[in-house]
mmCIF file of C-alpha atoms in Angstrom:
data_model
loop_
_atom_site.group_PDB
_atom_site.id
_atom_site.type_symbol
_atom_site.label_atom_id
_atom_site.label_comp_id
_atom_site.label_asym_id
_atom_site.label_seq_id
_atom_site.Cartn_x
_atom_site.Cartn_y
_atom_site.Cartn_z
ATOM 1 C CA UNK L 1230 -0.028 19.131 -5.009
ATOM 2 C CA UNK L 1231 2.180 22.124 -5.812
ATOM 3 C CA UNK L 1232 5.701 22.228 -7.208
ATOM 4 C CA UNK L 1233 7.318 22.789 -3.804
ATOM 5 C CA UNK L 1234 5.663 19.673 -2.400
ATOM 6 C CA UNK L 1235 6.715 17.766 -5.506
ATOM 7 C CA UNK L 1236 10.345 18.806 -5.130
ATOM 8 C CA UNK L 1237 10.311 17.934 -1.425
ATOM 9 C CA UNK L 1238 8.949 14.534 -2.346
ATOM 10 C CA UNK L 1239 11.616 14.047 -5.019
ATOM 11 C CA UNK L 1240 14.342 15.006 -2.541
ATOM 12 C CA UNK L 1241 13.148 12.242 -0.212
ATOM 13 C CA UNK L 1242 13.003 9.487 -2.838
ATOM 14 C CA UNK L 1243 16.402 8.078 -1.777
ATOM 15 C CA UNK L 1244 15.107 7.880 1.816
ATOM 16 C CA UNK L 1245 11.958 6.133 0.617
ATOM 17 C CA UNK L 1246 13.973 3.656 -1.445
ATOM 18 C CA UNK L 1247 16.176 2.841 1.557
ATOM 19 C CA UNK L 1248 13.238 2.309 3.879
ATOM 20 C CA UNK L 1249 11.401 0.232 1.273
ATOM 21 C CA UNK L 1250 14.433 -1.991 0.883
ATOM 22 C CA UNK L 1251 14.792 -2.265 4.628
ATOM 23 C CA UNK L 1252 11.158 -3.345 4.964
ATOM 24 C CA UNK L 1253 10.911 -5.706 2.011
ATOM 25 C CA UNK L 1254 14.552 -6.740 1.480
ATOM 26 C CA UNK L 1255 13.789 -7.331 -2.188
ATOM 27 C CA UNK L 1256 14.526 -4.838 -4.918
ATOM 28 C CA UNK L 1257 11.357 -5.542 -6.921
ATOM 29 C CA UNK L 1258 9.072 -5.312 -3.900
ATOM 30 C CA UNK L 1259 10.867 -2.160 -2.782
ATOM 31 C CA UNK L 1260 10.310 -0.516 -6.168
ATOM 32 C CA UNK L 1261 6.593 -1.295 -6.005
ATOM 33 C CA UNK L 1262 6.425 0.000 -2.474
ATOM 34 C CA UNK L 1263 8.060 3.315 -3.383
ATOM 35 C CA UNK L 1264 5.720 3.711 -6.337
ATOM 36 C CA UNK L 1265 2.638 3.066 -4.189
ATOM 37 C CA UNK L 1266 3.891 5.446 -1.513
ATOM 38 C CA UNK L 1267 4.514 8.241 -4.007
ATOM 39 C CA UNK L 1268 1.089 7.776 -5.581
ATOM 40 C CA UNK L 1269 -0.622 7.875 -2.191
ATOM 41 C CA UNK L 1270 1.414 10.912 -1.157
ATOM 42 C CA UNK L 1271 0.373 12.782 -4.299
ATOM 43 C CA UNK L 1272 -3.259 11.832 -3.807
ATOM 44 C CA UNK L 1273 -3.248 12.921 -0.181
ATOM 45 C CA UNK L 1274 -0.936 15.914 -0.511
ATOM 46 C CA UNK L 1275 -3.747 18.274 0.452
ATOM 47 C CA UNK L 1276 -4.097 16.444 3.767
ATOM 48 C CA UNK L 1277 -0.463 16.936 4.738
ATOM 49 C CA UNK L 1278 0.117 19.540 7.443
ATOM 50 C CA UNK L 1279 2.730 21.831 5.889
ATOM 51 C CA UNK L 1280 4.132 22.782 9.281
ATOM 52 C CA UNK L 1281 5.096 19.156 9.946
ATOM 53 C CA UNK L 1282 8.121 17.266 8.670
ATOM 54 C CA UNK L 1283 7.491 15.309 5.499
ATOM 55 C CA UNK L 1284 9.644 12.256 6.282
ATOM 56 C CA UNK L 1285 7.578 10.739 9.099
ATOM 57 C CA UNK L 1286 4.395 11.283 7.092
ATOM 58 C CA UNK L 1287 5.869 9.489 4.080
ATOM 59 C CA UNK L 1288 7.392 6.676 6.120
ATOM 60 C CA UNK L 1289 4.049 6.080 7.756
ATOM 61 C CA UNK L 1290 2.328 5.868 4.370
ATOM 62 C CA UNK L 1291 4.997 3.443 3.210
ATOM 63 C CA UNK L 1292 4.807 1.244 6.260
ATOM 64 C CA UNK L 1293 1.013 1.063 6.070
ATOM 65 C CA UNK L 1294 1.265 0.149 2.384
ATOM 66 C CA UNK L 1295 3.765 -2.565 3.271
ATOM 67 C CA UNK L 1296 1.519 -3.979 5.972
ATOM 68 C CA UNK L 1297 -1.412 -3.918 3.532
ATOM 69 C CA UNK L 1298 0.592 -5.813 0.945
ATOM 70 C CA UNK L 1299 1.942 -8.326 3.397
ATOM 71 C CA UNK L 1300 -1.513 -8.960 4.824
ATOM 72 C CA UNK L 1301 -2.915 -9.470 1.362
ATOM 73 C CA UNK L 1302 -0.211 -12.014 0.592
ATOM 74 C CA UNK L 1303 -0.996 -14.026 3.664
ATOM 75 C CA UNK L 1304 -3.909 -16.334 3.133
ATOM 76 C CA UNK L 1305 -4.737 -17.388 6.660
ATOM 77 C CA UNK L 1306 -6.998 -14.934 8.447
ATOM 78 C CA UNK L 1307 -4.300 -13.695 10.729
ATOM 79 C CA UNK L 1308 -5.352 -10.653 12.706
ATOM 80 C CA UNK L 1309 -2.063 -10.168 14.496
ATOM 81 C CA UNK L 1310 0.338 -7.441 13.550
ATOM 82 C CA UNK L 1311 2.972 -9.214 11.528
ATOM 83 C CA UNK L 1312 5.623 -7.024 13.069
ATOM 84 C CA UNK L 1313 4.781 -8.497 16.451
ATOM 85 C CA UNK L 1314 5.303 -12.056 15.215
ATOM 86 C CA UNK L 1315 8.455 -11.996 13.107
ATOM 87 C CA UNK L 1316 8.657 -15.776 12.861
ATOM 88 C CA UNK L 1317 5.556 -15.653 10.652
ATOM 89 C CA UNK L 1318 7.383 -13.658 8.016
ATOM 90 C CA UNK L 1319 9.115 -15.989 5.595
ATOM 91 C CA UNK L 1320 12.757 -15.106 5.252
ATOM 92 C CA UNK L 1321 13.511 -14.572 1.618
ATOM 93 C CA UNK L 1322 16.175 -17.065 0.640
ATOM 94 C CA UNK L 1323 17.345 -15.592 -2.693
ATOM 95 C CA UNK L 1324 20.976 -15.559 -1.619
ATOM 96 C CA UNK L 1325 22.394 -14.056 -4.794
ATOM 97 C CA UNK L 1326 20.121 -11.036 -4.622
ATOM 98 C CA UNK L 1327 20.705 -10.702 -0.913
ATOM 99 C CA UNK L 1328 24.430 -10.796 -1.398
ATOM 100 C CA UNK L 1329 24.183 -8.179 -4.074
ATOM 101 C CA UNK L 1330 22.116 -5.846 -1.916
ATOM 102 C CA UNK L 1331 23.909 -6.427 1.345
ATOM 103 C CA UNK L 1332 27.161 -4.927 0.292
ATOM 104 C CA UNK L 1333 28.323 -4.154 3.757
ATOM 105 C CA UNK L 1334 28.582 -6.228 6.850
ATOM 106 C CA UNK L 1335 26.376 -3.747 8.685
ATOM 107 C CA UNK L 1336 23.587 -4.356 6.226
ATOM 108 C CA UNK L 1337 24.167 -8.084 6.435
ATOM 109 C CA UNK L 1338 24.049 -8.020 10.212
ATOM 110 C CA UNK L 1339 20.960 -5.859 10.196
ATOM 111 C CA UNK L 1340 19.231 -8.269 7.831
ATOM 112 C CA UNK L 1341 19.502 -11.046 10.392
ATOM 113 C CA UNK L 1342 17.487 -9.081 12.927
ATOM 114 C CA UNK L 1343 13.725 -9.536 13.312
ATOM 115 C CA UNK L 1344 11.698 -7.080 11.195
ATOM 116 C CA UNK L 1345 10.393 -5.050 14.126
ATOM 117 C CA UNK L 1346 13.962 -4.416 15.284
ATOM 118 C CA UNK L 1347 15.164 -3.665 11.789
ATOM 119 C CA UNK L 1348 12.566 -1.014 11.076
ATOM 120 C CA UNK L 1349 13.165 0.826 14.326
ATOM 121 C CA UNK L 1350 16.933 0.723 13.725
ATOM 122 C CA UNK L 1351 16.454 1.989 10.220
ATOM 123 C CA UNK L 1352 14.163 4.867 11.134
ATOM 124 C CA UNK L 1353 16.305 6.129 14.026
ATOM 125 C CA UNK L 1354 19.862 5.375 12.981
ATOM 126 C CA UNK L 1355 19.721 5.498 9.186
ATOM 127 C CA UNK L 1356 16.940 8.000 8.556
ATOM 128 C CA UNK L 1357 17.696 9.959 11.736
ATOM 129 C CA UNK L 1358 14.100 10.167 12.897
ATOM 130 C CA UNK L 1359 13.621 11.207 16.506
ATOM 131 C CA UNK L 1360 12.170 8.664 18.952
ATOM 132 C CA UNK L 1361 8.894 10.597 18.904
ATOM 133 C CA UNK L 1362 8.702 10.617 15.113
ATOM 134 C CA UNK L 1363 9.532 6.921 14.996
ATOM 135 C CA UNK L 1364 6.775 6.191 17.502
ATOM 136 C CA UNK L 1365 4.379 8.096 15.264
ATOM 137 C CA UNK L 1366 5.435 6.232 12.126
ATOM 138 C CA UNK L 1367 5.095 2.854 13.834
ATOM 139 C CA UNK L 1368 2.004 3.714 15.900
ATOM 140 C CA UNK L 1369 3.637 2.534 19.109
ATOM 141 C CA UNK L 1370 4.539 4.354 22.345
ATOM 142 C CA UNK L 1371 7.931 6.064 22.635
ATOM 143 C CA UNK L 1372 8.802 3.659 25.461
ATOM 144 C CA UNK L 1373 8.336 0.727 23.100
ATOM 145 C CA UNK L 1374 10.528 2.433 20.501
ATOM 146 C CA UNK L 1375 13.273 2.773 23.103
ATOM 147 C CA UNK L 1376 13.122 -0.764 24.440
ATOM 148 C CA UNK L 1377 12.966 -2.232 20.938
ATOM 149 C CA UNK L 1378 15.752 0.006 19.685
ATOM 150 C CA UNK L 1379 17.971 -0.755 22.643
ATOM 151 C CA UNK L 1380 17.575 -4.508 22.146
ATOM 152 C CA UNK L 1381 18.215 -4.116 18.420
ATOM 153 C CA UNK L 1382 21.362 -2.053 18.975
ATOM 154 C CA UNK L 1383 22.805 -4.541 21.449
ATOM 155 C CA UNK L 1384 21.997 -7.433 19.113
ATOM 156 C CA UNK L 1385 23.633 -5.614 16.212
ATOM 157 C CA UNK L 1386 26.682 -4.732 18.318
ATOM 158 C CA UNK L 1387 26.996 -8.415 19.212
ATOM 159 C CA UNK L 1388 26.824 -9.515 15.574
ATOM 160 C CA UNK L 1389 29.375 -6.911 14.529
ATOM 161 C CA UNK L 1390 31.735 -7.781 17.371
ATOM 162 C CA UNK L 1391 31.512 -4.388 19.043
ATOM 163 C CA UNK L 1392 32.560 -4.897 22.644
ATOM 164 C CA UNK I 1170 25.457 5.450 39.585
ATOM 165 C CA UNK I 1171 22.941 3.038 38.037
ATOM 166 C CA UNK I 1172 22.271 3.950 34.431
ATOM 167 C CA UNK I 1173 20.230 1.662 32.232
ATOM 168 C CA UNK I 1174 20.836 0.813 28.587
ATOM 169 C CA UNK I 1175 17.981 2.936 27.297
ATOM 170 C CA UNK I 1176 19.382 6.030 28.993
ATOM 171 C CA UNK I 1177 22.828 5.425 27.538
ATOM 172 C CA UNK I 1178 21.268 4.894 24.149
ATOM 173 C CA UNK I 1179 19.245 8.109 24.448
ATOM 174 C CA UNK I 1180 22.474 9.934 25.281
ATOM 175 C CA UNK I 1181 24.165 8.501 22.190
ATOM 176 C CA UNK I 1182 21.146 9.504 20.109
ATOM 177 C CA UNK I 1183 20.910 13.040 21.492
ATOM 178 C CA UNK I 1184 17.470 12.334 22.928
ATOM 179 C CA UNK I 1185 18.139 13.256 26.572
ATOM 180 C CA UNK I 1186 17.132 16.698 27.758
ATOM 181 C CA UNK I 1187 20.255 18.836 28.353
ATOM 182 C CA UNK I 1188 20.365 18.663 32.152
ATOM 183 C CA UNK I 1189 19.967 14.908 32.257
ATOM 184 C CA UNK I 1190 22.459 14.468 29.408
ATOM 185 C CA UNK I 1191 25.049 16.446 31.336
ATOM 186 C CA UNK I 1192 24.578 14.341 34.467
ATOM 187 C CA UNK I 1193 24.833 11.093 32.518
ATOM 188 C CA UNK I 1194 27.891 12.342 30.659
ATOM 189 C CA UNK I 1195 29.625 13.111 33.963
ATOM 190 C CA UNK I 1196 28.807 9.653 35.291
ATOM 191 C CA UNK I 1197 30.112 8.028 32.107
ATOM 192 C CA UNK I 1198 33.333 10.042 32.249
ATOM 193 C CA UNK I 1199 34.045 8.579 35.661
ATOM 194 C CA UNK I 1200 33.200 4.968 34.855
ATOM 195 C CA UNK I 1201 34.984 2.789 32.248
ATOM 196 C CA UNK I 1202 32.204 0.200 32.354
ATOM 197 C CA UNK I 1203 29.614 2.858 31.404
ATOM 198 C CA UNK I 1204 31.979 4.039 28.666
ATOM 199 C CA UNK I 1205 32.094 0.540 27.235
ATOM 200 C CA UNK I 1206 28.300 0.229 27.297
ATOM 201 C CA UNK I 1207 27.827 3.685 25.759
ATOM 202 C CA UNK I 1208 30.295 2.819 23.022
ATOM 203 C CA UNK I 1209 28.054 0.001 21.764
ATOM 204 C CA UNK I 1210 25.229 2.449 21.179
ATOM 205 C CA UNK I 1211 27.361 5.233 19.731
ATOM 206 C CA UNK I 1212 29.183 2.840 17.424
ATOM 207 C CA UNK I 1213 26.048 1.105 16.103
ATOM 208 C CA UNK I 1214 24.565 4.528 15.389
ATOM 209 C CA UNK I 1215 27.689 5.628 13.541
ATOM 210 C CA UNK I 1216 27.853 2.429 11.466
ATOM 211 C CA UNK I 1217 24.185 2.536 10.543
ATOM 212 C CA UNK I 1218 24.615 6.171 9.516
ATOM 213 C CA UNK I 1219 26.976 5.003 6.785
ATOM 214 C CA UNK I 1220 23.996 3.300 5.144
ATOM 215 C CA UNK I 1221 22.498 6.737 4.584
ATOM 216 C CA UNK I 1222 24.097 7.005 1.193
ATOM 217 C CA UNK I 1223 23.124 9.564 -1.359
ATOM 218 C CA UNK I 1224 21.326 8.724 -4.564
ATOM 219 C CA UNK I 1225 23.284 8.138 -7.732
ATOM 220 C CA UNK I 1226 21.538 10.256 -10.313
ATOM 221 C CA UNK I 1227 17.933 11.267 -10.408
ATOM 222 C CA UNK I 1228 15.286 8.834 -9.268
ATOM 223 C CA UNK I 1229 13.127 7.353 -12.051
ATOM 224 C CA UNK I 1230 9.992 8.553 -10.253
ATOM 225 C CA UNK I 1231 11.103 12.194 -10.194
ATOM 226 C CA UNK I 1232 9.712 12.869 -13.654
ATOM 227 C CA UNK I 1233 6.320 11.455 -12.727
ATOM 228 C CA UNK I 1234 6.161 13.622 -9.604
ATOM 229 C CA UNK I 1235 7.109 16.751 -11.534
ATOM 230 C CA UNK I 1236 4.433 16.012 -14.121
ATOM 231 C CA UNK I 1237 1.870 15.786 -11.338
ATOM 232 C CA UNK I 1238 3.166 18.948 -9.694
ATOM 233 C CA UNK I 1239 3.478 21.171 -12.746
ATOM 234 C CA UNK I 1240 -0.033 22.489 -12.676
ATOM 235 C CA UNK I 1241 -0.203 24.534 -15.846
ATOM 236 C CA UNK I 1242 1.584 23.047 -18.815
ATOM 237 C CA UNK I 1243 2.576 25.497 -21.534
ATOM 238 C CA UNK I 1244 -0.109 25.704 -24.194
ATOM 239 C CA UNK I 1245 0.850 23.588 -27.182
ATOM 240 C CA UNK I 1246 1.789 25.661 -30.211
ATOM 241 C CA UNK I 1247 -1.142 25.903 -32.582
ATOM 242 C CA UNK I 1248 -0.729 24.655 -36.115
ATOM 243 C CA UNK I 1249 -2.531 27.665 -37.550
ATOM 244 C CA UNK I 1250 -0.346 30.710 -37.131
ATOM 245 C CA UNK I 1251 -3.153 33.242 -37.653
ATOM 246 C CA UNK I 1252 -4.452 34.261 -34.217
ATOM 247 C CA UNK I 1253 -1.631 35.309 -31.951
ATOM 248 C CA UNK I 1254 -1.218 32.634 -29.338
ATOM 249 C CA UNK I 1255 -2.178 33.762 -25.860
ATOM 250 C CA UNK I 1256 0.882 34.621 -23.834
ATOM 251 C CA UNK I 1257 1.884 31.559 -21.842
ATOM 252 C CA UNK I 1258 0.884 32.038 -18.264
ATOM 253 C CA UNK I 1259 3.766 32.171 -15.875
ATOM 254 C CA UNK I 1260 4.013 29.554 -13.114
ATOM 255 C CA UNK I 1261 1.064 30.101 -10.858
ATOM 256 C CA UNK I 1262 1.446 31.616 -7.462
ATOM 257 C CA UNK I 1263 -1.592 29.911 -6.028
ATOM 258 C CA UNK I 1264 -2.831 27.360 -8.476
ATOM 259 C CA UNK I 1265 -3.787 24.172 -6.736
ATOM 260 C CA UNK I 1266 -4.679 21.837 -9.532
ATOM 261 C CA UNK I 1267 -4.824 18.296 -8.352
ATOM 262 C CA UNK I 1268 -2.589 15.493 -9.540
ATOM 263 C CA UNK I 1269 -5.084 13.714 -11.731
ATOM 264 C CA UNK I 1270 -5.683 16.852 -13.726
ATOM 265 C CA UNK I 1271 -2.017 17.632 -14.110
ATOM 266 C CA UNK I 1272 -1.402 14.005 -14.970
ATOM 267 C CA UNK I 1273 -3.949 14.223 -17.748
ATOM 268 C CA UNK I 1274 -1.252 16.071 -19.643
ATOM 269 C CA UNK I 1275 1.107 13.151 -19.298
ATOM 270 C CA UNK I 1276 0.973 9.667 -20.690
ATOM 271 C CA UNK I 1277 0.091 8.156 -17.336
ATOM 272 C CA UNK I 1278 -3.614 8.807 -17.520
ATOM 273 C CA UNK I 1279 -3.890 8.218 -21.233
ATOM 274 C CA UNK I 1280 -3.406 4.572 -20.384
ATOM 275 C CA UNK I 1281 -6.550 4.749 -18.296
ATOM 276 C CA UNK I 1282 -8.384 6.122 -21.283
ATOM 277 C CA UNK I 1283 -9.247 9.382 -19.644
ATOM 278 C CA UNK I 1284 -11.282 11.474 -21.990
ATOM 279 C CA UNK I 1285 -12.268 15.059 -21.653
ATOM 280 C CA UNK I 1286 -15.167 16.593 -23.412
ATOM 281 C CA UNK I 1287 -16.724 19.944 -23.664
ATOM 282 C CA UNK I 1288 -19.709 20.846 -21.670
ATOM 283 C CA UNK I 1289 -21.627 23.738 -23.144
ATOM 284 C CA UNK I 1290 -21.594 25.592 -19.899
ATOM 285 C CA UNK I 1291 -21.272 29.139 -21.073
ATOM 286 C CA UNK I 1292 -23.595 31.518 -19.277
ATOM 287 C CA UNK I 1293 -26.379 30.623 -16.923
ATOM 288 C CA UNK I 1294 -25.427 27.004 -16.436
ATOM 289 C CA UNK I 1295 -26.941 26.141 -13.114
ATOM 290 C CA UNK I 1296 -24.376 25.107 -10.538
ATOM 291 C CA UNK I 1297 -25.464 22.942 -7.616
ATOM 292 C CA UNK I 1298 -26.129 24.869 -4.434
ATOM 293 C CA UNK I 1299 -23.434 23.112 -2.430
ATOM 294 C CA UNK I 1300 -20.884 24.134 -5.048
ATOM 295 C CA UNK I 1301 -22.117 27.731 -4.881
ATOM 296 C CA UNK I 1302 -21.565 27.702 -1.123
ATOM 297 C CA UNK I 1303 -18.027 26.390 -1.607
ATOM 298 C CA UNK I 1304 -17.371 29.109 -4.199
ATOM 299 C CA UNK I 1305 -18.283 31.721 -1.616
ATOM 300 C CA UNK I 1306 -15.980 30.529 1.109
ATOM 301 C CA UNK I 1307 -13.629 27.616 0.361
ATOM 302 C CA UNK I 1308 -10.005 28.830 0.044
ATOM 303 C CA UNK I 1309 -7.977 27.575 -2.894
ATOM 304 C CA UNK I 1310 -6.006 24.456 -2.150
ATOM 305 C CA UNK I 1311 -8.691 23.097 0.146
ATOM 306 C CA UNK I 1312 -11.005 20.174 -0.407
ATOM 307 C CA UNK I 1313 -14.526 19.750 0.885
ATOM 308 C CA UNK I 1314 -16.747 16.687 0.746
ATOM 309 C CA UNK I 1315 -20.337 17.589 -0.091
ATOM 310 C CA UNK I 1316 -23.404 15.860 1.317
ATOM 311 C CA UNK I 1317 -23.817 13.673 -1.777
ATOM 312 C CA UNK I 1318 -20.222 12.429 -1.548
ATOM 313 C CA UNK I 1319 -18.849 14.741 -4.201
ATOM 314 C CA UNK I 1320 -15.355 15.937 -3.399
ATOM 315 C CA UNK I 1321 -14.819 19.539 -4.409
ATOM 316 C CA UNK I 1322 -11.273 20.934 -4.674
ATOM 317 C CA UNK I 1323 -10.830 24.661 -5.043
ATOM 318 C CA UNK I 1324 -7.970 25.319 -7.416
ATOM 319 C CA UNK I 1325 -7.461 29.029 -7.853
ATOM 320 C CA UNK I 1326 -9.126 32.431 -7.920
ATOM 321 C CA UNK I 1327 -8.653 35.080 -10.577
ATOM 322 C CA UNK I 1328 -9.668 38.681 -10.848
ATOM 323 C CA UNK I 1329 -10.797 39.969 -14.234
ATOM 324 C CA UNK I 1330 -9.594 43.433 -15.311
ATOM 325 C CA UNK I 1331 -12.987 44.943 -14.424
ATOM 326 C CA UNK I 1332 -12.763 43.429 -10.949
ATOM 327 C CA UNK I 1333 -15.009 40.399 -11.409
ATOM 328 C CA UNK I 1334 -13.967 37.358 -9.341
ATOM 329 C CA UNK I 1335 -13.590 33.984 -11.072
ATOM 330 C CA UNK I 1336 -12.770 30.675 -9.419
ATOM 331 C CA UNK I 1337 -11.548 27.405 -10.857
ATOM 332 C CA UNK I 1338 -12.455 24.163 -9.106
ATOM 333 C CA UNK I 1339 -12.709 20.452 -9.651
ATOM 334 C CA UNK I 1340 -15.258 17.959 -8.482
ATOM 335 C CA UNK I 1341 -14.861 14.227 -8.249
ATOM 336 C CA UNK I 1342 -17.605 11.743 -7.603
ATOM 337 C CA UNK I 1343 -17.163 8.074 -8.275
ATOM 338 C CA UNK I 1344 -15.631 7.987 -11.737
ATOM 339 C CA UNK I 1345 -16.879 11.369 -12.861
ATOM 340 C CA UNK I 1346 -14.440 14.241 -12.812
ATOM 341 C CA UNK I 1347 -15.432 17.835 -13.589
ATOM 342 C CA UNK I 1348 -13.446 21.007 -13.906
ATOM 343 C CA UNK I 1349 -15.322 24.291 -13.762
ATOM 344 C CA UNK I 1350 -14.493 27.957 -14.095
ATOM 345 C CA UNK I 1351 -17.201 30.084 -12.483
ATOM 346 C CA UNK I 1352 -17.330 33.862 -12.484
ATOM 347 C CA UNK I 1353 -19.341 36.048 -10.193
ATOM 348 C CA UNK I 1354 -21.727 38.584 -11.710
ATOM 349 C CA UNK I 1355 -24.702 40.571 -10.419
ATOM 350 C CA UNK I 1356 -26.852 37.434 -10.378
ATOM 351 C CA UNK I 1357 -24.321 35.261 -8.614
ATOM 352 C CA UNK I 1358 -21.925 32.554 -9.813
ATOM 353 C CA UNK I 1359 -22.079 31.561 -13.470
ATOM 354 C CA UNK I 1360 -20.130 28.726 -15.059
ATOM 355 C CA UNK I 1361 -17.938 30.174 -17.786
ATOM 356 C CA UNK I 1362 -16.230 26.918 -18.632
ATOM 357 C CA UNK I 1363 -16.788 23.333 -17.635
ATOM 358 C CA UNK I 1364 -15.438 20.036 -18.808
ATOM 359 C CA UNK I 1365 -15.906 16.595 -17.460
ATOM 360 C CA UNK I 1366 -14.469 13.220 -17.882
ATOM 361 C CA UNK I 1367 -15.164 9.688 -16.948
ATOM 362 C CA UNK I 1368 -12.182 7.732 -15.755
ATOM 363 C CA UNK I 1369 -13.106 4.643 -17.761
ATOM 364 C CA UNK I 1370 -13.041 6.608 -21.002
ATOM 365 C CA UNK I 1371 -16.172 4.979 -22.416
ATOM 366 C CA UNK I 1372 -17.271 8.256 -23.937
ATOM 367 C CA UNK I 1373 -13.870 9.385 -24.994
ATOM 368 C CA UNK I 1374 -13.877 12.526 -27.032
ATOM 369 C CA UNK I 1375 -10.691 14.545 -27.392
ATOM 370 C CA UNK I 1376 -10.795 18.052 -26.086
ATOM 371 C CA UNK I 1377 -10.728 20.494 -28.946
ATOM 372 C CA UNK I 1378 -7.600 22.616 -28.765
ATOM 373 C CA UNK I 1379 -8.486 26.181 -27.906
ATOM 374 C CA UNK I 1380 -11.538 25.381 -25.799
ATOM 375 C CA UNK I 1381 -9.499 24.610 -22.740
ATOM 376 C CA UNK I 1382 -9.724 26.264 -19.374
ATOM 377 C CA UNK I 1383 -6.408 27.921 -20.177
ATOM 378 C CA UNK I 1384 -7.886 29.436 -23.313
ATOM 379 C CA UNK I 1385 -10.988 30.569 -21.449
ATOM 380 C CA UNK I 1386 -8.861 32.275 -18.806
ATOM 381 C CA UNK I 1387 -6.760 33.902 -21.501
ATOM 382 C CA UNK I 1388 -9.873 35.085 -23.345
ATOM 383 C CA UNK I 1389 -11.191 36.596 -20.126
ATOM 384 C CA UNK I 1390 -7.817 38.239 -19.556
ATOM 385 C CA UNK I 1391 -7.801 36.641 -16.117
ATOM 386 C CA UNK I 1392 -4.096 37.061 -15.393
ATOM 387 C CA UNK I 1393 -2.329 35.322 -12.539
ATOM 388 C CA UNK I 1394 -4.088 33.415 -9.773
ATOM 389 C CA UNK I 1395 -4.690 35.535 -6.700
ATOM 390 C CA UNK I 1396 -2.389 35.035 -3.744
ATOM 391 C CA UNK I 1397 -4.046 33.449 -0.691
ATOM 392 C CA UNK I 1398 -4.181 36.899 0.952
ATOM 393 C CA UNK I 1399 -5.799 38.611 -2.041
ATOM 394 C CA UNK I 1400 -8.213 35.729 -2.389
ATOM 395 C CA UNK I 1401 -9.226 35.989 1.255
ATOM 396 C CA UNK I 1402 -9.845 39.718 0.760
ATOM 397 C CA UNK I 1403 -11.952 39.090 -2.334
ATOM 398 C CA UNK I 1404 -14.022 36.430 -0.541
ATOM 399 C CA UNK I 1405 -14.571 38.725 2.430
ATOM 400 C CA UNK I 1406 -15.719 41.441 0.038
ATOM 401 C CA UNK I 1407 -18.197 38.947 -1.462
ATOM 402 C CA UNK I 1408 -19.574 38.069 1.939
ATOM 403 C CA UNK I 1409 -20.102 41.739 2.633
ATOM 404 C CA UNK I 1410 -22.089 42.330 -0.537
#
C-alpha cells in the first residue's frame, strides 16, 4: 500500500463509518466493522484496480465482513442469505443507544425498514453510489437494486409523511 | 403516458440516459399525478442526502493507516555521533513495501511479538530459482504466488552508481516473512541483505541498528527507487543480456 492509497482510504473513513452504522445499527459493532474493513483493505491493496473507484470496493469488503460476522453469530446452520430473510435478524432493542444514534427522523424512519432495503437506500441515496456500483457491492442484478430501492423509497416516503 | 415507479426513481437519481430522461421530464411536466409520484423519490433522496454528514475531526484509524502507508520511516538518530548518519532517504517514488513491514515500525505488530533477525546473506547466498525468475521480470508493486505457496512481493528497484541493478522484495509463507535485497552482478542475482521473521516471535531477536535494509541501501549508495518506467527499461536491458 502506498501513501496515496492510504490517504484515499483515510478520506473515505467517514463513509465507512456511516455504512457500518447503517448495517449494524450499533456503535460498537460498527467500530469493529470499520476496523476489519480497513485491515482487509490494507492487506489487499495490491489487488485493487487503481482505475476503479475505491468506494464500491471498500463497501463490498465491509458488507462481506458484516455477513461473515453475522453468519458466525448465528448458530443454526442457516444457508440462506440473511439479507433475503430480514425477519431472522434480531432487532436490537437498546432504545437508549438507538435514540442517541437516530438523531433525525429520517434515520429513525430508515431504521424501521428491513435490512435489505436499508442498505440499498444507504448506498444510493446517502453514499451516492450509482445503481451499477450498488449492484456490484451487493452482488445482485441492477434490476433487483431498482425494485428494492423503489420499494424502500416509497416505504420511507410513507413513514415520513411525504405525499 | 404510463410511467412506472422505477423510471420515475431513475429520473430523480439521474440514472436515465439523456434522451429517455428528457421524454420522461416532458411527460411529468404535463401531469400533476406524475409530479406527485416523482416528488416522493426526489424528496426521499434529498432527505437521505442530509445524512451524508462530514466527519468531526480526524478518524482514530487514520494514524494506523498512515503508519502502514509510510513505507520508509526516517532512520532513528544513532546514539553514537561518530559516523555521519546516512542522509535520510526522501519519500520513495516507487517503493511498494507492504503493510506488515511498514507496521513493524509501529506498536501494532510489536504486540504480535514480531521479531526480526539478521541473516548472514552477504555475497553468494543462494536464492531459490523461482525468486530469481521473479527478480528478472516482476514489476515493483506486484505480487506473485510461487509453486510452493510462497507469496513474493516486489518492493522496489534501485540502480547503483556504477549501473548495477538491485531489487528489494519480500516473501511470505505461512508465518515466515523474509525481506531481501538482491543485486545483479556478472554471475546473476546475489543477496546483499536478508532478514526474516516469524510472526509468533518465538525466536525474537532485535534487529541491530545499522544492519537494516535502509543502512545497506545507504552503504551501497543506492539512491531513490527507480520509477516504474526506468525499472521497466532496466528489466528489459537484463532480458537482452
